[in-house]
Amino acid sequence: MATFLYRLGRFSFRKRHFVALFWVALLALAGAGAAGAPAAGNSSFSIPGTEAQKAFDLLDERFPGTSADGATARVVFKAPDGQKMTDPGNKAAVSEAVEELSGGSEVVQVSDPYQGGGVSRDGSIAYASVTYEVSGMELEESSREALKAAAEDARASGLTVEIGGDALQAVPETGSAEIIGIGVAAVVLVITLGSLLAAGLPLLTAIVGVGIGVASITALASTLDLGSTTSILASMIGLAVGIDYALFVVSRYRAELAEGRTREEAAGRAVGTAGSAVVFAGLTVVIALVGLSVVNIPMLTKMGIAAAGTVAVAVLIALTLIPALLGYAGRRVRPAGEKSKLLGGGRAKDAKDAKDKSERPNMGTRWASFVVRRPLAVLLLGVVGLGAAAVPAGSLELGLPDDGSQPVSTTQRRAYDLLSEGFGPGFNGPLVVVVDAEGSDDPQAVFKQAGDEIKALDNVVNVAPAAPNKAGDTATIAVIPDAKPSSVATEDLVHDIRAAGADIKDGTGADVLVTGATAMNIDVSQKLNDALVPYLVLVVGLAFLLLIVVFRSILVPLKAALGFLLSVLAALGAVVAVYQWGWLSGLMGVEETGPIMSMMPIFMVGVVFGLAMDYEVFLVTRIREAHVHGEKPAQAVVTGFRYSARVVTAAAIIMIAVFSGFIGSSDSMVKMIGFGLATAVLFDAFVVRMAIVPAVLALLGEKAWWLPKWLDRALPNVDVEGESLAALDRAADKDDEDKELVRA
């Protein structure tokens, strides 16, 4: 592989006009596709194989035209102090708002509070439900404006009016913090590479890669049913890895220049060595992201595949566009250890200082030497520290965000609070029980039996009469729990209704299914929990085999996997502490604590595993390279850190900065994922890879690189260390010696 990539790097350097034109054309093509693509709606959320999804599909089949997947809005009215919603003036204002809302072109139905029991017992609060033909993201802007206008007109009469539901759902915004993250990345690159131009190359290529990835997602969003969050997560991961991969190649290029190689040769060597690490690091990320498909949640599968595609583009750009741009840069990208004139380099008086500095051990060398001398103490300190950070993960509670998790400044959250005040906390999470009595002799008796048994359960406030369809073989029963949607009591009620439904099925043959947002959340959490172990086995197993091929060792990949588990558990602990317990919530912009998003653990496992293996590959390949070239295990650790610690540290800081930028998003899921990934990279790069890894390698010594002889013969030699390139050097040196002998 090293020889092939070496030739690819030299080709890209020589044919830079062709390579640059190819990537610019690809970016333009993706951009044109995105510009001409129809507007994408919100990705449909389905959970195949769950009871809630089965009930949802049954509603679509037996209640046609009800737009079960359409957007909904609850317009909540509150009377001024001392008044009631039943007062004539207030009643007239609400009736006028209902009539105004009913005229919308996309509106299916609007409930009248005074005819459908939509007024609270004390008369202070009322609500009208609005159902639309299309989902929240597909609503025309005119429909949203009409909804807001009706609320504003009612406010003019003196009422407090708020709007809940998903009709006002908007594309999440990441905020200015993302720009700050990129700015931090730029500063780190300048400090690391000592040149504004060299620092600009990783940023430029990362932006090109993300541009191609996001534009492609936008172009295909309508066709493939991709949601807005898909492109945000793809840009988050693509930007971070794109900068890192380019940084590793540029850094190796400067190191090769410092060895006295020509610029074309240095570009080839950089791609042949660092590029090999980029390929395998990218493969681990792609495996982890594509592996999310085993969960069988379409939205999660699409998010993973889209992000994996963006990562693949970042790898290809690092291997081809970076050497091409290095060819354009010429002498303006200087060898390692030299700074540009703008940053204080190139001064004659600094020559002696530069020489003295080059002879002094750098920070990576000093740190690795310290760890090698005290490996057991460093290992214990690292493991205990991460273990302490992981403690809150034991209290992890899972759920999906609803209006109750919105900031208190939003109208959705205020509507949620008003409904809780007027109708009880469970009103915001009603359960929909679907009774399928198609094969029953007396469907009406089955409907009544189901309603009566549900009423007898604990934690039930209200059970509405069964509402059958036109055929009379299926009915829906609305159940209002006593507790809020995300509570354990409501989850227990769902399980109790399903248990009662199983008894009804045994006696009558009718299916009793529970759906609704709350039931869907419970089923999602259960499905994700069930999928976590198979996912870990698949992803970690495949990556383990890949790392055996890369490092030609059993213990090094095993150590990498165990270190990853420490990182992800510590990161989950931090997420629970902030978003569930409320620690540092003000600093992180968390206005409402609550259950952690159900997808968070498995998504973090996938993404963090891929990113953790990035640093493992980049760091340990340098150590193995030194060992393969004849150094003792302890000295190889020090040598590897001398050449890679600075770059890996810079890459980690960049990735943390980019992920942290997404904490400013308006979307709670994106905000939480940004924080979780930034924390995971912090733990993994600086505790696991920089401390635990060298400590373990120092303790294992030569055993770290043990591989059974039969397996060594069976494995392909991918030559990540560039041994074949070293052989080229030896052959060239021998040719030079032969020529000298001939001349003599």
XYZ file of C-alpha atoms in Angstrom:
744
model
C 0.000 0.000 0.000
C 2.789 2.422 0.890
C 4.292 2.106 -2.614
C 0.940 2.673 -4.320
C 0.166 5.724 -2.182
C 3.715 7.001 -2.706
C 3.133 6.952 -6.467
C -0.300 8.537 -6.022
C 1.246 11.364 -3.988
C 3.935 12.019 -6.607
C 1.348 11.858 -9.393
C -0.910 14.367 -7.614
C 2.069 16.671 -7.017
C 3.142 16.575 -10.684
C -0.372 16.669 -12.202
C -1.660 19.245 -9.734
C -3.637 21.182 -12.350
C -5.612 18.077 -13.295
C -6.195 17.029 -9.658
C -7.274 20.515 -8.540
C -9.590 20.858 -11.534
C -11.166 17.473 -10.751
C -12.036 18.448 -7.160
C -13.274 21.905 -8.148
C -15.483 20.333 -10.832
C -16.813 17.794 -8.345
C -17.633 20.576 -5.858
C -19.374 22.580 -8.592
C -21.339 19.533 -9.722
C -22.495 18.764 -6.166
C -23.369 22.420 -5.621
C -25.413 22.535 -8.813
C -27.240 19.380 -7.779
C -28.026 20.874 -4.380
C -29.239 24.153 -5.909
C -31.573 22.366 -8.306
C -32.867 19.769 -5.874
C -36.407 20.058 -4.465
C -36.708 21.179 -0.878
C -36.373 18.245 1.492
C -38.811 17.645 4.290
C -38.196 16.209 7.707
C -36.926 12.645 7.555
C -39.731 10.227 8.359
C -39.181 8.625 11.729
C -39.997 4.935 11.727
C -38.895 2.126 14.002
C -39.493 -1.149 12.137
C -40.366 -4.132 14.290
C -41.736 -2.200 17.273
C -45.292 -2.277 18.578
C -45.611 1.511 18.390
C -44.675 1.453 14.680
C -47.026 -1.443 13.990
C -49.892 0.530 15.563
C -48.924 3.631 13.601
C -48.987 1.687 10.324
C -52.352 0.171 11.276
C -53.780 3.668 11.806
C -52.673 4.658 8.305
C -54.359 1.561 6.878
C -57.641 1.586 8.838
C -58.132 5.348 9.199
C -57.293 6.662 5.703
C -57.196 10.419 5.223
C -56.467 11.188 8.863
C -52.838 12.172 8.100
C -51.425 10.213 10.994
C -47.939 11.452 10.095
C -49.007 15.053 9.504
C -47.822 18.001 11.578
C -49.825 19.003 14.627
C -50.104 22.182 16.617
C -51.730 22.932 19.944
C -52.754 26.541 20.320
C -53.022 27.094 24.070
C -55.040 30.004 25.502
C -54.895 31.325 29.051
C -57.389 33.841 30.424
C -56.177 36.979 32.234
C -56.114 36.809 36.040
C -59.626 36.789 37.503
C -61.235 35.680 34.247
C -62.184 32.340 32.722
C -61.947 31.030 29.189
C -65.706 30.526 29.242
C -66.345 34.265 29.615
C -68.140 35.575 26.487
C -65.326 37.865 25.342
C -62.634 35.204 25.703
C -64.858 32.574 24.129
C -65.453 34.819 21.137
C -61.708 35.404 20.685
C -60.992 31.664 20.740
C -63.830 30.903 18.320
C -62.506 33.545 15.948
C -59.007 31.991 16.144
C -60.429 28.501 15.436
C -62.313 29.811 12.419
C -59.198 31.623 11.172
C -57.084 28.478 11.543
C -59.654 26.305 9.753
C -59.173 28.292 6.544
C -55.598 27.118 6.027
C -54.881 25.344 2.722
C -52.917 22.508 4.416
C -55.173 22.164 7.472
C -57.088 18.884 7.857
C -58.949 19.616 11.077
C -59.131 22.118 13.945
C -60.744 21.082 17.229
C -63.001 23.530 19.056
C -62.078 23.668 22.780
C -65.697 24.217 23.781
C -67.000 21.173 21.917
C -64.183 18.674 22.459
C -63.425 19.060 26.166
C -60.493 21.360 25.599
C -61.082 23.617 28.628
C -59.382 22.968 31.974
C -61.490 22.229 35.070
C -60.815 25.630 36.613
C -61.676 27.321 33.303
C -58.413 29.269 33.094
C -56.801 27.409 30.170
C -58.095 26.049 26.871
C -56.490 24.598 23.763
C -57.317 23.956 20.113
C -55.586 21.145 18.193
C -54.657 21.749 14.550
C -53.848 18.818 12.236
C -52.063 19.328 8.904
C -51.769 17.221 5.753
C -47.953 17.236 5.694
C -45.135 16.898 8.230
C -43.686 19.839 10.142
C -40.664 20.266 7.851
C -42.881 20.084 4.723
C -45.287 22.797 5.831
C -45.406 25.857 3.620
C -44.133 28.993 5.298
C -47.547 30.547 4.675
C -49.143 27.895 6.935
C -46.703 28.718 9.745
C -47.333 32.429 9.309
C -51.101 31.854 9.405
C -50.710 29.892 12.646
C -48.650 32.666 14.218
C -51.068 35.333 12.949
C -54.072 33.581 14.504
C -52.242 33.408 17.838
C -51.250 37.071 17.590
C -54.842 38.121 16.882
C -56.019 36.232 19.977
C -53.294 37.900 22.051
C -54.625 41.269 20.958
C -57.829 40.475 22.876
C -55.856 40.144 26.114
C -55.339 36.369 26.171
C -51.993 34.625 26.724
C -51.481 32.431 23.644
C -48.681 29.920 23.014
C -48.163 27.300 20.284
C -46.898 23.759 20.868
C -46.425 20.758 18.621
C -44.194 20.200 15.606
C -45.885 22.596 13.182
C -43.352 25.308 14.040
C -40.441 22.885 13.691
C -37.557 24.587 11.908
C -34.182 23.582 10.515
C -31.773 23.629 13.477
C -29.172 26.389 13.548
C -25.658 25.840 14.823
C -24.994 29.450 15.757
C -21.792 31.491 15.671
C -19.985 29.068 17.985
C -19.267 26.849 14.963
C -17.310 29.716 13.371
C -15.403 30.148 16.641
C -14.509 26.440 16.538
C -13.065 26.827 13.037
C -11.184 29.929 14.192
C -9.600 27.977 17.046
C -8.646 25.273 14.561
C -6.962 27.888 12.355
C -4.897 29.244 15.267
C -3.791 25.731 16.280
C -2.791 24.946 12.697
C -0.695 28.115 12.433
C 1.106 27.326 15.696
C 1.659 23.687 14.719
C 2.784 24.212 11.134
C 4.572 27.553 11.595
C 3.118 29.017 8.409
C -0.115 30.730 7.471
C -0.112 29.058 4.069
C 0.562 25.577 5.445
C -2.149 26.125 8.060
C -4.600 27.213 5.385
C -4.269 24.015 3.352
C -6.028 21.670 5.857
C -8.787 24.235 6.389
C -9.285 24.735 2.658
C -9.368 21.047 1.832
C -11.658 20.258 4.789
C -14.115 22.914 3.623
C -14.002 21.519 0.061
C -14.660 18.008 1.374
C -17.515 19.080 3.625
C -18.912 21.208 0.803
C -19.012 18.196 -1.509
C -20.490 15.972 1.195
C -23.189 18.372 2.391
C -24.100 19.474 -1.131
C -24.488 15.832 -2.159
C -26.690 15.155 0.874
C -28.805 18.216 0.032
C -29.124 17.111 -3.591
C -30.291 13.635 -2.558
C -32.276 14.653 0.551
C -35.701 14.596 -1.070
C -35.065 11.367 -2.985
C -33.576 9.463 -0.047
C -35.744 11.059 2.670
C -32.820 12.633 4.536
C -33.573 15.006 7.415
C -31.871 18.331 8.139
C -29.931 16.835 11.047
C -28.186 14.453 8.639
C -26.250 17.231 6.902
C -25.347 18.909 10.211
C -23.845 15.726 11.649
C -22.061 14.956 8.376
C -20.518 18.429 8.366
C -19.561 18.097 12.057
C -17.671 14.839 11.546
C -16.413 15.615 8.030
C -14.936 18.958 9.056
C -13.155 17.488 12.067
C -11.605 14.491 10.305
C -10.934 16.479 7.137
C -8.739 18.961 8.995
C -7.006 16.195 10.949
C -6.225 13.980 7.949
C -4.834 16.897 5.963
C -2.802 18.022 8.984
C -1.110 14.638 9.271
C -0.106 14.610 5.602
C 1.168 18.215 5.634
C 3.127 17.586 8.840
C 4.768 14.478 7.379
C 5.557 16.419 4.191
C 7.413 19.065 6.213
C 9.264 16.335 8.122
C 10.366 14.745 4.840
C 11.579 18.153 3.588
C 13.639 18.478 6.773
C 15.287 15.164 5.847
C 16.588 16.850 2.680
C 14.204 15.314 0.128
C 12.957 17.134 -2.946
C 9.440 18.534 -2.784
C 7.943 15.973 -5.149
C 9.680 13.146 -3.311
C 8.542 14.555 0.053
C 4.947 14.680 -1.178
C 5.170 11.054 -2.297
C 6.710 9.954 1.006
C 4.128 11.882 3.037
C 1.221 10.216 1.223
C 2.953 6.821 1.312
C 3.446 6.899 5.103
C 1.005 9.312 6.752
C -1.437 8.611 3.916
C -1.435 4.908 4.804
C -2.413 5.809 8.356
C -5.119 8.126 6.975
C -6.590 5.290 4.894
C -6.853 2.885 7.821
C -8.028 5.562 10.241
C -10.705 6.557 7.752
C -11.719 2.927 7.316
C -12.308 2.529 11.057
C -14.518 5.636 11.068
C -16.456 4.426 8.021
C -16.938 0.955 9.552
C -18.236 2.497 12.777
C -20.661 4.819 10.968
C -21.975 2.333 8.410
C -22.300 -0.224 11.215
C -25.099 1.904 12.694
C -27.354 0.239 10.126
C -27.467 -2.911 12.306
C -29.753 -1.023 14.701
C -32.431 -1.019 11.955
C -33.603 2.513 12.600
C -33.758 4.105 9.126
C -32.994 7.632 10.327
C -29.888 6.474 12.198
C -28.775 4.362 9.228
C -29.050 7.321 6.858
C -27.182 9.596 9.245
C -24.360 7.063 9.543
C -24.029 6.393 5.813
C -24.132 10.107 4.940
C -21.430 10.905 7.507
C -19.359 7.924 6.309
C -19.524 9.246 2.745
C -18.217 12.618 3.914
C -15.356 10.878 5.762
C -14.478 8.907 2.619
C -14.291 12.158 0.659
C -12.000 13.612 3.357
C -9.645 10.620 2.975
C -9.481 10.956 -0.821
C -8.849 14.682 -0.569
C -5.990 14.147 1.906
C -4.385 11.655 -0.490
C -4.732 13.697 -3.700
C -5.700 17.346 -3.265
C -3.237 18.014 -0.420
C -0.149 16.960 -2.447
C -1.500 18.924 -5.412
C -1.837 22.085 -3.324
C 1.613 21.490 -1.837
C 2.878 21.570 -5.402
C 1.273 24.979 -5.902
C 2.659 26.245 -2.583
C 6.259 25.402 -3.485
C 8.873 26.892 -1.161
C 6.262 28.770 0.856
C 5.635 25.562 2.859
C 8.858 25.166 4.811
C 10.562 22.105 6.329
C 9.704 21.057 9.881
C 11.317 23.328 12.449
C 11.259 26.401 10.218
C 8.730 29.226 10.439
C 7.618 31.619 7.769
C 9.062 35.126 7.778
C 5.666 36.487 8.805
C 5.852 34.409 11.995
C 9.446 35.290 12.788
C 11.325 32.658 10.808
C 14.146 32.996 8.322
C 16.363 35.298 10.397
C 20.108 34.713 10.218
C 20.629 35.368 13.909
C 18.236 32.539 14.699
C 20.347 29.870 12.951
C 22.360 28.893 16.030
C 19.291 29.047 18.240
C 17.430 26.845 15.776
C 20.239 24.303 15.803
C 20.372 24.271 19.587
C 16.608 23.940 19.751
C 16.597 21.030 17.302
C 19.052 19.189 19.521
C 16.906 19.624 22.630
C 14.174 17.031 23.235
C 10.709 18.355 22.461
C 7.690 18.112 24.724
C 6.558 14.804 23.199
C 9.962 13.250 23.840
C 10.062 14.479 27.433
C 6.535 13.265 28.152
C 7.109 9.822 26.598
C 10.378 9.449 28.513
C 8.520 10.243 31.746
C 5.792 7.675 30.999
C 8.325 4.995 30.055
C 10.091 5.525 33.397
C 6.846 5.372 35.444
C 4.384 3.344 33.339
C 2.442 1.701 36.177
C 1.729 4.981 38.005
C 0.602 6.695 34.790
C -1.578 3.723 33.842
C -3.314 3.566 37.231
C -3.859 7.327 37.350
C -5.380 7.343 33.865
C -7.683 4.388 34.475
C -8.867 5.665 37.869
C -9.481 9.153 36.480
C -11.576 7.897 33.572
C -13.379 5.505 35.906
C -14.365 8.409 38.152
C -15.627 10.400 35.162
C -17.698 7.383 34.067
C -19.556 7.045 37.396
C -22.559 9.242 36.375
C -23.154 6.931 33.392
C -24.572 4.432 35.876
C -27.563 6.778 36.315
C -28.217 7.089 32.581
C -31.886 7.605 31.699
C -32.879 7.487 28.032
C -35.670 9.246 26.181
C -36.407 11.365 23.117
C -36.654 15.161 23.334
C -40.086 16.781 23.347
C -41.350 20.321 23.875
C -40.579 19.961 27.589
C -36.862 19.955 26.774
C -37.068 23.182 24.762
C -35.675 26.439 26.196
C -38.185 28.344 28.328
C -37.875 31.243 25.908
C -39.691 29.294 23.157
C -43.413 29.324 22.601
C -43.396 25.509 22.368
C -42.028 25.196 25.902
C -44.455 27.773 27.288
C -47.368 25.937 25.660
C -46.107 22.687 27.204
C -46.016 24.287 30.660
C -49.503 25.796 30.268
C -50.977 22.421 29.296
C -49.296 20.793 32.302
C -50.716 23.518 34.529
C -54.255 23.219 33.192
C -54.607 19.518 32.440
C -51.845 17.757 34.369
C -48.291 16.699 33.408
C -49.444 13.574 31.575
C -51.525 15.571 29.115
C -48.395 16.396 27.091
C -47.748 12.699 26.486
C -51.084 11.038 25.687
C -51.029 7.346 24.827
C -52.940 6.097 21.801
C -54.282 2.574 22.194
C -55.264 0.942 18.896
C -57.664 -2.011 19.181
C -57.726 -4.232 16.086
C -60.860 -6.354 16.398
C -61.139 -7.279 12.720
C -61.431 -10.996 13.471
C -63.677 -10.593 16.512
C -67.371 -11.536 16.625
C -68.305 -8.435 18.657
C -65.823 -5.552 18.080
C -67.850 -3.111 20.194
C -67.625 -5.411 23.212
C -63.869 -5.717 22.702
C -63.498 -1.921 22.527
C -65.457 -1.520 25.782
C -63.489 -4.284 27.519
C -60.193 -2.652 26.521
C -61.321 0.749 27.801
C -62.553 -0.692 31.112
C -59.344 -2.625 31.768
C -57.190 0.425 31.022
C -59.285 2.563 33.415
C -58.588 0.077 36.198
C -54.797 0.502 35.867
C -52.721 2.719 38.145
C -51.453 6.112 36.983
C -54.365 6.744 34.600
C -56.126 10.121 34.725
C -58.553 9.777 31.856
C -59.583 7.215 29.238
C -61.565 8.583 26.288
C -64.396 6.538 24.775
C -63.309 4.272 21.922
C -63.405 5.960 18.507
C -64.021 3.274 15.831
C -63.275 3.634 12.132
C -65.936 3.567 9.410
C -65.670 -0.203 9.044
C -66.181 -0.599 12.799
C -63.384 -3.158 13.130
C -60.689 -0.924 14.616
C -60.828 1.783 17.284
C -58.512 4.225 18.986
C -58.608 4.962 22.718
C -56.812 8.051 24.036
C -55.280 7.556 27.480
C -53.961 10.416 29.615
C -51.328 9.306 32.160
C -50.978 10.909 35.566
C -47.220 11.551 35.223
C -45.135 13.438 32.671
C -44.157 11.666 29.429
C -40.528 10.967 30.368
C -41.288 9.553 33.831
C -40.768 5.972 34.962
C -44.423 5.838 36.018
C -45.601 6.533 32.455
C -43.235 3.891 31.100
C -44.660 1.398 33.598
C -48.182 2.307 32.456
C -47.288 1.514 28.831
C -46.021 -1.903 29.883
C -49.167 -2.461 32.009
C -51.460 -1.628 29.063
C -49.526 -4.003 26.835
C -49.780 -6.749 29.447
C -53.542 -6.195 29.668
C -53.702 -6.230 25.866
C -52.012 -9.628 25.794
C -54.764 -11.000 28.077
C -57.454 -9.497 25.825
C -55.856 -11.111 22.774
C -55.855 -14.486 24.493
C -59.563 -14.168 25.239
C -60.890 -12.470 22.091
C -58.211 -12.670 19.426
C -58.106 -8.865 19.107
C -54.788 -7.022 19.004
C -54.330 -4.174 21.497
C -51.387 -1.944 20.518
C -49.997 1.156 22.236
C -48.482 3.996 20.226
C -47.978 7.747 20.477
C -44.801 9.727 21.106
C -44.306 8.345 24.616
C -44.726 4.710 23.564
C -42.469 5.329 20.576
C -39.764 6.708 22.895
C -39.957 3.595 25.073
C -39.722 1.283 22.051
C -36.802 3.252 20.590
C -34.880 3.035 23.846
C -35.515 -0.699 24.094
C -34.522 -1.297 20.477
C -31.315 0.680 20.900
C -30.452 -1.156 24.114
C -31.019 -4.509 22.397
C -28.848 -3.479 19.439
C -25.919 -2.109 21.449
C -24.140 -5.422 22.107
C -24.479 -6.765 18.514
C -23.299 -3.385 17.240
C -20.259 -3.403 19.524
C -19.409 -6.958 18.478
C -19.688 -6.108 14.777
C -17.880 -2.770 14.764
C -15.214 -3.513 17.347
C -14.704 -6.974 15.842
C -14.175 -5.668 12.312
C -11.945 -2.844 13.484
C -10.007 -5.280 15.697
C -9.262 -7.437 12.647
C -8.297 -4.350 10.666
C -5.907 -3.192 13.384
C -4.330 -6.654 13.583
C -3.491 -6.249 9.897
C -2.162 -2.711 10.447
C -0.068 -3.340 13.589
C 0.623 -7.091 13.106
C -0.093 -7.604 16.788
C -2.815 -9.072 18.996
C -2.291 -7.062 22.178
C -2.030 -3.594 20.581
C -5.516 -3.781 18.970
C -6.916 -5.271 22.201
C -5.452 -2.401 24.193
C -6.907 0.044 21.650
C -10.412 -1.402 22.057
C -10.281 -1.411 25.873
C -9.021 2.168 25.877
C -11.937 3.165 23.664
C -14.425 1.654 26.117
C -12.908 3.762 28.897
C -13.194 6.892 26.752
C -16.800 6.390 25.728
C -17.969 5.499 29.261
C -16.232 8.594 30.682
C -17.783 10.758 27.946
C -21.259 9.327 28.643
C -20.679 10.081 32.320
C -19.931 13.709 31.446
C -23.073 13.911 29.275
C -25.219 12.573 32.122
C -23.625 14.982 34.616
C -24.361 18.021 32.425
C -27.587 17.220 30.564
C -29.310 14.983 33.130
C -27.921 16.117 36.498
C -27.471 19.766 35.502
C -23.788 20.221 36.383
C -22.360 23.251 34.532
C -25.697 23.484 32.706
C -25.580 27.289 32.621
C -22.134 27.271 31.038
C -23.250 24.755 28.405
C -26.516 26.549 27.623
C -28.693 23.741 28.990
C -31.969 25.310 30.068
C -33.768 22.077 30.856
C -32.246 18.845 32.152
C -33.874 15.499 31.551
C -33.341 12.060 30.020
C -30.463 11.623 27.586
C -31.479 11.215 23.952
C -32.062 7.517 23.260
C -29.715 7.463 20.265
C -26.849 9.102 22.156
C -25.093 6.004 23.584
C -25.025 3.973 20.380
C -24.221 7.006 18.227
C -21.366 7.964 20.526
C -20.084 4.391 20.522
C -19.966 4.425 16.718
C -18.454 7.839 16.158
C -16.087 7.858 19.136
C -14.773 4.416 18.253
C -13.889 5.610 14.768
C -12.257 8.801 16.022
C -10.408 6.981 18.818
C -8.898 4.611 16.289
C -7.733 7.669 14.302
C -5.366 8.672 17.079
C -4.418 5.070 17.765
C -3.407 4.542 14.146
C -1.543 7.848 13.772
C 0.338 7.490 17.053
C 1.100 3.773 17.146
C 2.088 3.494 13.469
C 4.898 5.968 14.200
C 5.932 3.860 17.201
C 5.769 0.657 15.158
C 7.679 2.330 12.334
C 10.545 3.064 14.737
C 10.383 -0.486 16.134
C 10.354 -2.062 12.651
C 13.421 -0.008 11.789
C 15.344 -1.560 14.679
C 14.662 0.405 17.877
C 13.985 -1.228 21.244
C 10.315 -1.106 22.395
C 10.816 1.636 25.013
C 12.940 3.759 22.689
C 10.411 3.243 19.875
C 7.711 4.738 22.134
C 9.862 7.823 22.730
C 10.706 8.151 19.030
C 7.084 7.797 18.021
C 6.063 10.531 20.439
C 8.911 12.796 19.281
C 7.508 12.814 15.748
C 3.758 12.490 16.334
C 2.763 13.825 19.785
C 2.707 17.470 18.684
C 0.617 16.733 15.614
C -1.783 14.374 17.422
C -2.235 16.987 20.169
C -2.984 19.663 17.594
C -5.397 17.345 15.769
C -7.248 16.586 19.007
C -7.535 20.272 19.924
C -8.872 21.008 16.447
C -11.445 18.228 16.672
C -12.521 19.356 20.147
C -12.883 22.929 18.890
C -14.971 21.879 15.881
C -17.279 19.631 17.920
C -17.611 22.247 20.668
C -18.837 24.703 18.058
C -21.989 22.623 17.658
C -22.868 23.029 21.346
C -24.335 26.387 20.290
C -26.896 24.671 18.044
C -30.587 25.380 18.529
C -31.287 21.655 18.212
C -30.989 19.790 21.521
C -29.823 16.588 19.805
C -27.019 18.343 17.882
C -26.037 20.275 21.023
C -25.767 17.102 23.102
C -23.859 15.188 20.406
C -21.406 18.074 19.971
C -20.664 18.126 23.701
C -20.418 14.340 23.936
C -18.015 14.014 21.015
C -15.826 16.915 22.175
C -15.571 15.374 25.653
C -14.863 11.915 24.255
C -12.022 13.230 22.077
C -10.594 15.083 25.083
C -10.553 11.911 27.190
C -9.404 9.615 24.423
C -6.627 11.753 22.943
C -5.099 13.154 26.102
C -5.725 10.404 28.654
C -5.961 7.147 26.708
C -3.707 7.692 23.690
C -1.201 10.092 25.281
C -0.916 8.400 28.684
C -2.417 4.918 28.881
C -1.147 3.748 25.460
C 2.560 4.514 26.022
C 2.318 3.170 29.580
C 0.879 -0.149 28.389
C 3.425 -0.428 25.555
C 6.245 0.262 28.019
C 4.944 -2.416 30.396
C 4.459 -5.000 27.641
C 7.795 -4.354 25.941
C 8.508 -6.783 23.097
C 5.348 -8.763 23.920
C 3.238 -5.875 22.593
C 4.228 -6.823 19.037
C 3.717 -10.574 19.418
C 1.799 -12.311 16.648
C 1.474 -16.080 16.093
C 3.667 -17.181 13.194
C 0.800 -18.867 11.375
C -1.257 -15.663 11.576
C 1.729 -13.563 10.501
C 2.023 -15.692 7.359
C -1.735 -15.526 6.682
C -2.122 -11.756 7.030
C -1.516 -9.473 4.048
C 1.399 -7.075 4.393
C -0.126 -3.610 4.015
C 3.146 -1.839 4.900
C 1.696 1.105 6.818
C 5.182 1.901 8.158
C 6.619 2.472 4.668
C 9.207 -0.306 4.879
C 9.006 -0.725 1.098
C 9.957 2.949 0.737
C 12.951 2.378 3.005
C 13.903 -0.508 0.730
C 13.819 1.894 -2.218
C 16.246 4.125 -0.327
C 18.590 1.211 0.328
C 18.446 0.158 -3.308
C 19.175 3.727 -4.424
C 22.120 3.952 -2.006
C 23.491 0.648 -3.332
C 23.218 1.910 -6.917
C 25.146 5.034 -5.938
C 27.854 2.892 -4.310
C 28.111 0.678 -7.407
C 28.484 3.719 -9.624
C 31.233 5.071 -7.410
C 33.056 1.721 -7.600
C 32.778 1.717 -11.388
C 34.214 5.227 -11.565
C 37.058 4.197 -9.243
